[in-house]
Short mmCIF file of C-alpha atoms in Angstrom, two decimals:
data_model
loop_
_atom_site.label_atom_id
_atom_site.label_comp_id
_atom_site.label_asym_id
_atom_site.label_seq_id
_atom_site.Cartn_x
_atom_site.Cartn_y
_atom_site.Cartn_z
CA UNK T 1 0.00 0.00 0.00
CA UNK T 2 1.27 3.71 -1.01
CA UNK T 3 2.20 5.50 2.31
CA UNK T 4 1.99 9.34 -0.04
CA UNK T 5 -0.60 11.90 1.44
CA UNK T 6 -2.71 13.22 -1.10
CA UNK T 7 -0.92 16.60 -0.34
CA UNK T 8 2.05 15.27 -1.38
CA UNK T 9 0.56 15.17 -5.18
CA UNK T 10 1.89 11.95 -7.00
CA UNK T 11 0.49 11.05 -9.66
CA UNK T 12 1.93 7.89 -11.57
CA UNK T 13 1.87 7.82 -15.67
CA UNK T 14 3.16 4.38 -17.25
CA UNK T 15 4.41 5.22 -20.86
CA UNK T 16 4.75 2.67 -23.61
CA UNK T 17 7.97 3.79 -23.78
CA UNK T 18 11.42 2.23 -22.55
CA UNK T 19 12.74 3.89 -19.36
CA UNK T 20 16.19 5.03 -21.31
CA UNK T 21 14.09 6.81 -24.54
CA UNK T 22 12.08 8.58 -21.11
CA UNK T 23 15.38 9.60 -19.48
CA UNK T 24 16.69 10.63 -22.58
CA UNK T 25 13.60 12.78 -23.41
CA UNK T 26 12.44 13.73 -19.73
CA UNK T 27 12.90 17.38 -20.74
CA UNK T 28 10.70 17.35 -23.19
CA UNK T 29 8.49 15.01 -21.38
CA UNK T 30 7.91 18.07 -18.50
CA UNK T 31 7.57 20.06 -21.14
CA UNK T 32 4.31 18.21 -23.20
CA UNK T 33 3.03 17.59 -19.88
CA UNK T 34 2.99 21.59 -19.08
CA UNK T 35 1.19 21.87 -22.21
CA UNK T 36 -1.16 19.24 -21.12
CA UNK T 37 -1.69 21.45 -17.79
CA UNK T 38 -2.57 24.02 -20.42
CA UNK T 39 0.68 25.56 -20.18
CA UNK T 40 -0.14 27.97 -16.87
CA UNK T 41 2.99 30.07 -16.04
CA UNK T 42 2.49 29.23 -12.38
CA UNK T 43 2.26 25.22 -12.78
CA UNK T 44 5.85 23.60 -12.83
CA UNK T 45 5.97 19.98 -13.52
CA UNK T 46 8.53 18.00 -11.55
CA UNK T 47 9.73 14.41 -12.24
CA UNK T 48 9.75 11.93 -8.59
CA UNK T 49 11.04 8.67 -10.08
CA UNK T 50 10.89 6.37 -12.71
CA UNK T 51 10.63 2.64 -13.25
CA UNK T 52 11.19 0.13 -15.72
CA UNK T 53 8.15 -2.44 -16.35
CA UNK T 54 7.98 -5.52 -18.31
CA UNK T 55 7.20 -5.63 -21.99
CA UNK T 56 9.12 -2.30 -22.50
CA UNK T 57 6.80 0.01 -20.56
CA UNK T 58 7.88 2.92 -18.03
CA UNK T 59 6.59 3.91 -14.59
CA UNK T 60 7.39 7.82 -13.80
CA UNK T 61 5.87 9.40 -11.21
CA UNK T 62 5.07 13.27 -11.58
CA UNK T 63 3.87 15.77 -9.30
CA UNK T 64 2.61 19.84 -10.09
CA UNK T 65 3.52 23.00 -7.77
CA UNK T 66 1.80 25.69 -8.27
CA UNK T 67 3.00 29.02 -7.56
CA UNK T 68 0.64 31.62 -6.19
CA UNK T 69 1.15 35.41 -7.10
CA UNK T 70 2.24 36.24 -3.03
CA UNK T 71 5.47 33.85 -3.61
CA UNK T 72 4.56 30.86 -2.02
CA UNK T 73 3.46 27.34 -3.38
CA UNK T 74 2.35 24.12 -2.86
CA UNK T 75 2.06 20.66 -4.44
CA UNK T 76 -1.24 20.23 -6.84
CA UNK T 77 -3.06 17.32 -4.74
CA UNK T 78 -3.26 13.74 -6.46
CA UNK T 79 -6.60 13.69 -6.44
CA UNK T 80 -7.27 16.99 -8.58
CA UNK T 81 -4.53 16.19 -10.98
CA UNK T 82 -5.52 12.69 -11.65
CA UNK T 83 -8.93 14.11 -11.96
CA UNK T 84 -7.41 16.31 -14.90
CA UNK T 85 -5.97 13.75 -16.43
CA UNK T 86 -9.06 11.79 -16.52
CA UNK T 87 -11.03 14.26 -18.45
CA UNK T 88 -11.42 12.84 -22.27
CA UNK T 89 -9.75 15.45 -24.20
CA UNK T 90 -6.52 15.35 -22.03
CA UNK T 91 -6.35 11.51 -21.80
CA UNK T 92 -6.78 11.98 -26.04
CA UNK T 93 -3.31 14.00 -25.81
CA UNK T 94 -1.63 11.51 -22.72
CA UNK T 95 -2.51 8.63 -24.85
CA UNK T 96 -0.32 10.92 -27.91
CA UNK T 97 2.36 11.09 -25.49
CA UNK T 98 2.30 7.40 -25.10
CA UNK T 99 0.13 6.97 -21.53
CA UNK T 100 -1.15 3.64 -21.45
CA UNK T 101 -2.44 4.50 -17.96
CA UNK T 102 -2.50 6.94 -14.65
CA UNK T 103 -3.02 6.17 -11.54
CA UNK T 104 -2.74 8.35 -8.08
CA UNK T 105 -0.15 7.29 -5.69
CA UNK T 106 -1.74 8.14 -2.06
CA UNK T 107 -2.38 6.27 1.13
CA UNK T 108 -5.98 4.01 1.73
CA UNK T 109 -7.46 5.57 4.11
CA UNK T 110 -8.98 3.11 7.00
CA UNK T 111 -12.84 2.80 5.75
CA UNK T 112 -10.75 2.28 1.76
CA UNK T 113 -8.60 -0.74 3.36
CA UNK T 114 -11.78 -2.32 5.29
CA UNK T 115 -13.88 -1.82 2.46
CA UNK T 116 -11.43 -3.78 0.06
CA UNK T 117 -10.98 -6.72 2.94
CA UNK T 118 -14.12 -7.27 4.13
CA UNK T 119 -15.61 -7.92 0.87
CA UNK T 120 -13.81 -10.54 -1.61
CA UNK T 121 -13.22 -9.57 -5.55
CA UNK T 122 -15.27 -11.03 -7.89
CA UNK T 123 -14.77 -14.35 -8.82
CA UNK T 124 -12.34 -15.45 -5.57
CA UNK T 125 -13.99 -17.75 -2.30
CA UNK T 126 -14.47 -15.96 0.52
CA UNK T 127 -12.71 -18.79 2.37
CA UNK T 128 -9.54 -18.18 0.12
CA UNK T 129 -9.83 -14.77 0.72
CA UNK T 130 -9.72 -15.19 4.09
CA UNK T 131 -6.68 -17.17 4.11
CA UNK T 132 -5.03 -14.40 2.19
CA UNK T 133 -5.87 -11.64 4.62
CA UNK T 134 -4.48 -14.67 7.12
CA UNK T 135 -1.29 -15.44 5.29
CA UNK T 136 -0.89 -11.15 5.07
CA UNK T 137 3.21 -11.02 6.53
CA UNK T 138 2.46 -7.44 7.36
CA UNK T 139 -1.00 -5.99 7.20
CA UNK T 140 0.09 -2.20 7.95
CA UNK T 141 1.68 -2.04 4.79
CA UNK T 142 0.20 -4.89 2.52
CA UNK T 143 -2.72 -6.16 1.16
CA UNK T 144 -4.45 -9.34 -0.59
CA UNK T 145 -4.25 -8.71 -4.50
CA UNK T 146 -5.82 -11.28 -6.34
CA UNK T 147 -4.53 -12.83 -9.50
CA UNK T 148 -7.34 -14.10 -12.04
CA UNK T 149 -6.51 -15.95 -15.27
CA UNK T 150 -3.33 -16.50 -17.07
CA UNK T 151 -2.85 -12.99 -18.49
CA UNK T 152 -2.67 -11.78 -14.87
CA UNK T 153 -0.25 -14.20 -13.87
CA UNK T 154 2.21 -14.15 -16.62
CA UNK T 155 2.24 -10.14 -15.73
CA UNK T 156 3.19 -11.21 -12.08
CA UNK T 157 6.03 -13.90 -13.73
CA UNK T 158 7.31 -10.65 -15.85
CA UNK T 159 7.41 -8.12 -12.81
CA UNK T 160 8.80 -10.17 -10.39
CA UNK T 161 11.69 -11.16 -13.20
CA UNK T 162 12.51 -7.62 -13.84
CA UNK T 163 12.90 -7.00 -10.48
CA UNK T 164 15.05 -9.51 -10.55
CA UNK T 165 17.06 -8.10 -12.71
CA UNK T 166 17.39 -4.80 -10.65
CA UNK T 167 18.19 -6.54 -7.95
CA UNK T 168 20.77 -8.38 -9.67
CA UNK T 169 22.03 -5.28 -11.58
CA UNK T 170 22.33 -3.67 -7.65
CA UNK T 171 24.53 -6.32 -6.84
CA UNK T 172 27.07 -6.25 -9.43
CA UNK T 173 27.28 -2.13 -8.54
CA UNK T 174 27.68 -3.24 -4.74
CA UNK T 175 30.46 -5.93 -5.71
CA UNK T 176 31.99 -3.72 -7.76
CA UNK T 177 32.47 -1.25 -4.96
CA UNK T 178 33.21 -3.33 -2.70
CA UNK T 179 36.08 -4.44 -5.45
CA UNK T 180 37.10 -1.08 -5.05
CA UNK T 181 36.86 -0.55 -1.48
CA UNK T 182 38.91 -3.64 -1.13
CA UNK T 183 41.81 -2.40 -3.45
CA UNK T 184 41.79 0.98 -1.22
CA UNK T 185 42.30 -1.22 1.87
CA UNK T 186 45.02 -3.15 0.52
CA UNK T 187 46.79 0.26 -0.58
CA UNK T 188 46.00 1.80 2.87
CA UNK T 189 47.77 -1.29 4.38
CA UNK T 190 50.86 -0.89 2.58
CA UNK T 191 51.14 2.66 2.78
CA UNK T 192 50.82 2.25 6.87
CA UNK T 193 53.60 -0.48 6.20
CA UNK T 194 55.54 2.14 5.01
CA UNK T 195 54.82 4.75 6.80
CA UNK T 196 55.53 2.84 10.02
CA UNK T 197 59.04 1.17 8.61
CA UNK T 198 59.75 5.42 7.61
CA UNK T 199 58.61 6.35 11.32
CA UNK T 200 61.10 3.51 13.07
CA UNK T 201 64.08 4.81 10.34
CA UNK T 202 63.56 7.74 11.39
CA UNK T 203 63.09 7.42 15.31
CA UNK T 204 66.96 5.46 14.77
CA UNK T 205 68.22 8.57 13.61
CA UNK T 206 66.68 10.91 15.77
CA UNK T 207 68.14 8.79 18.58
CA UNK T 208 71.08 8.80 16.66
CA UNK T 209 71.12 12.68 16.94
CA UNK T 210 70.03 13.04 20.58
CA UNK T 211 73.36 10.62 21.73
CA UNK T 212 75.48 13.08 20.13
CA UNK T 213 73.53 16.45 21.08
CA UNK T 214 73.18 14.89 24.92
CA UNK T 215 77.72 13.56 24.63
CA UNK T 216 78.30 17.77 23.91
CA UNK T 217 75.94 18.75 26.58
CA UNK T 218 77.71 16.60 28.85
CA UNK T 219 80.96 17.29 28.25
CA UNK T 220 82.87 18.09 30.95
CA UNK T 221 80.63 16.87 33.71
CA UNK T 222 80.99 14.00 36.42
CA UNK T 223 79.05 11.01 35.47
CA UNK T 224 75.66 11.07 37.13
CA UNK T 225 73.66 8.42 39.07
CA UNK T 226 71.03 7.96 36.09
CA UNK T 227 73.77 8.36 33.66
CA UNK T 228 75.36 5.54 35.81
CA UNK T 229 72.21 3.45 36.28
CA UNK T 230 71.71 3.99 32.13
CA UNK T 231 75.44 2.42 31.48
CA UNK T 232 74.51 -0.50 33.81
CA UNK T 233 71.34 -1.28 31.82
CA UNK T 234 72.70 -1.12 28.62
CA UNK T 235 75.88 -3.39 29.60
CA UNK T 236 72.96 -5.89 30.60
CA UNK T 237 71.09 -5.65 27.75
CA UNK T 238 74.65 -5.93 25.23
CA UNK T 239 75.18 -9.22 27.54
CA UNK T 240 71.41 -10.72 26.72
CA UNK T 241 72.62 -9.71 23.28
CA UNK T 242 75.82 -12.12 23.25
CA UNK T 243 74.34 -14.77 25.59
CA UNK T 244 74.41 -18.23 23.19
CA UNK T 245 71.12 -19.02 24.71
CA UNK T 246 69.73 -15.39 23.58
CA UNK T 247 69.14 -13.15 20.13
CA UNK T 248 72.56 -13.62 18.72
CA UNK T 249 72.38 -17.82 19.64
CA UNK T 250 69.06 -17.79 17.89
CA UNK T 251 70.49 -15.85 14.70
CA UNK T 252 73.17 -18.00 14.40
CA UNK T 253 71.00 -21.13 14.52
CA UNK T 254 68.52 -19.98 11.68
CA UNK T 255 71.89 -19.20 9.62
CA UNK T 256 73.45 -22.55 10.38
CA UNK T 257 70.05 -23.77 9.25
CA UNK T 258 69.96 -21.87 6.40
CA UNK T 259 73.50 -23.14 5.14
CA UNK T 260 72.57 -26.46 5.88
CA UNK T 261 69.41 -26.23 3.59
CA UNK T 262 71.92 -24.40 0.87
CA UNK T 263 74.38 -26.97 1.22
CA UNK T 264 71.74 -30.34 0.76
CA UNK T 265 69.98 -28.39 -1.59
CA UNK T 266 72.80 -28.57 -4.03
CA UNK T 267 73.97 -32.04 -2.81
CA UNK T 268 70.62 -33.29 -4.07
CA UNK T 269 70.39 -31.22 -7.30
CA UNK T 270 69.91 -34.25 -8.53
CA UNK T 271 67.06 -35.28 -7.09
CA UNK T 272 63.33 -34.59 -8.23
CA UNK T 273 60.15 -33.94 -6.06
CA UNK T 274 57.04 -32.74 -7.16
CA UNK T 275 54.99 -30.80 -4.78
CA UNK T 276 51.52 -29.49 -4.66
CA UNK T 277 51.80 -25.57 -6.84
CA UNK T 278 49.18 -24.10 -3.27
CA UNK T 279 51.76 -25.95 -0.93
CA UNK T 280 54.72 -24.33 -2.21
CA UNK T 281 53.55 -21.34 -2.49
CA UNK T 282 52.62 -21.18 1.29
CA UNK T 283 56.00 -22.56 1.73
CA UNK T 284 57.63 -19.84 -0.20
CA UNK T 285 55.65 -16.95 1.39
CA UNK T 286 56.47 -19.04 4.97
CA UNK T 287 59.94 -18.75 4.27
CA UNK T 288 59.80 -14.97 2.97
CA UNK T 289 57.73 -14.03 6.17
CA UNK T 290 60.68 -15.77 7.86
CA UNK T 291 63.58 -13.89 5.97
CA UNK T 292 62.03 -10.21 6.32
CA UNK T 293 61.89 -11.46 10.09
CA UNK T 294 65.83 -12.29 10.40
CA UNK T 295 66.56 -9.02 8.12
CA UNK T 296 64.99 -6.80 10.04
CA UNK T 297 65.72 -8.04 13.92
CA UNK T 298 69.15 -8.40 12.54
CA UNK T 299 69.17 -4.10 11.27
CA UNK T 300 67.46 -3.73 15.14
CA UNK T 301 70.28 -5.27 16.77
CA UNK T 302 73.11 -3.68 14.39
CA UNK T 303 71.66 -0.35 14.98
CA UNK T 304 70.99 -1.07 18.92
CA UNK T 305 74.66 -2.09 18.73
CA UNK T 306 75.99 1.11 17.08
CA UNK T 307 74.24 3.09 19.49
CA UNK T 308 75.63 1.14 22.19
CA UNK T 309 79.38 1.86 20.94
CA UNK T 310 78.44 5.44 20.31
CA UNK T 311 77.57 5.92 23.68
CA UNK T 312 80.25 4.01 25.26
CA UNK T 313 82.62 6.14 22.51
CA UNK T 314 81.25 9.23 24.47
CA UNK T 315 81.34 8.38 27.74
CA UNK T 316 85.40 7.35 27.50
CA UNK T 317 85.75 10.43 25.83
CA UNK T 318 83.87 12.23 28.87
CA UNK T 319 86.26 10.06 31.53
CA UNK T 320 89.27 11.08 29.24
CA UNK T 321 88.54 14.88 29.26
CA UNK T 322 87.93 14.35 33.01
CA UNK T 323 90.98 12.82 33.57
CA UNK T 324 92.82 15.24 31.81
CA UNK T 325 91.31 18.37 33.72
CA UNK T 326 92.34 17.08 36.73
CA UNK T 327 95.40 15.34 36.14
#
């Protein structure tokens, strides 16, 4: 059931017409219609929607505002322009224009929808009926419409198949944005990649910068208890470092594992396997996950090390100075 007031002023024409020849002529559309309307200066003729319907037919839905001489305006109600319509010498011209049929789009109001249940259309049981208004999913917004004869249900067949088609032409517009959306993500993810391997490169060198800027500051001055506390944590950390049990154990394992697998590999050149094209390719992205892993914990530590030796360069240099000034 429509849920339009009649304020609201829709009015629905379906051309014998396809809905691309209407969009493609929907100026000059407005403009027959205003000459329908008798071509009053104050009527404007607006377009609401259209609709394809089967056997190459077109659903648009119109509505009038008229514009009174103190500025304001208002919709023409559906009820008075369907009434226009309906007069024989403008359906003659509508029918020109390729109207097969007009109809207003408003609301039932509560007597309309008891009227229409309480008494069966011709030609269906009232104990059918009944099971219709039963069967009803939702009888706020729906009603029983019966379907007598072939004709009417091959029209059913053809309107339910061409909105099947919308639907269907929906989807493909949704998967194709969601296509899209999906190649935006992936690009997103690899420019945060970036963006956070950048942000670490360049955290390294502002560190890099501070050590030095913090060894002038300090130049000159006794060794402080942080300062002291800081030298004992890193010595601790540079011993974790060496510990065979610890990073540097663990690094040289994976190498000596990775020679290993060099050196069998070309032992047994010789030797053919066949393997499963999916399996090796998760093996190969395994082992690549595995080699960006080694690369960069292996730059960490390097860079962790240099820092280490930087500092340590300073503070001898500090303890030298020292022992010069007072010597």
């Amino acid at each position: 059931m429509p849920s339009n007031k009649d304020e609201d002023g829709l009015v629905v024409l379906v051309f014998n017409k396809k809905e691309t020849e209407i969009r493609s002529q929907q100026q000059q559309l407005v403009e027959s219609l205003h000459k329908v309307l008798g071509g009053n200066q104050t009527l404007t003729v607006n377009v609401e929607g259209t609709k394809t319907l089967p056997d190459d037919q077109t659903e648009v839905v119109i509505y009038v505002v008229e514009r009174s001489p103190n500025g304001t305006s208002r919709r023409v109600p559906a009820t008075t322009l369907y009434a226009h319509f309906e007069q024989a010498n403008i359906k003659t011209q509508l029918q020109q224009l390729g109207v097969t049929l007009s109809m207003t789009r408003t609301e039932l109001s509560p007597a309309q929808i008891k009227q229409l249940l309480q008494n069966p259309p011709a030609g269906v049981d009232p104990i059918i009926w009944e099971q219709a208004k039963v069967d009803n999913p939702d009888s706020e917004k729906l009603i029983p419409v019966p379907m007598v004869g072939f004709k009417e249900l091959l029209r059913r067949l053809k309107v339910q198949d061409q909105m099947t088609k919308q639907h269907q032409t929906r989807l493909d517009i949704i998967s194709e944005d969601i296509s899209e959306l999906q190649k935006n993500q992936t690009t997103s993810v690899a420019k945060i990649a970036q963006y956070k391997r950048k942000l670490m490169d360049l955290s390294h060198r502002t560190l890099q910068v501070l050590i030095k800027q913090e060894i002038q500051r300090k130049s000159g001055y006794a060794i402080q208890a942080d300062e002291e506390q800081l030298r004992v944590q890193l010595d601790t950390i540079q011993g974790e470092l060496n510990a065979p049990t610890q990073f540097k154990g663990r690094l040289n394992e994976f190498m000596s594992q990775i020679r290993m697998q060099n050196h069998f590999g070309a032992v047994r050149s010789e030797e053919r396997y066949y393997i499963d094209a999916d399996l090796l390719r998760e093996i190969k992205q395994h082992l690549k996950q595995q080699q960006e892993g080694l690369s960069h914990l292996i730059s960490i530590i390097k860079d962790d090390l240099e820092d280490i030796k930087l500092v340590e360069h300073g503070l001898n240099e500090t303890i030298h100075i020292r022992g010069g000034v007072f010597s």
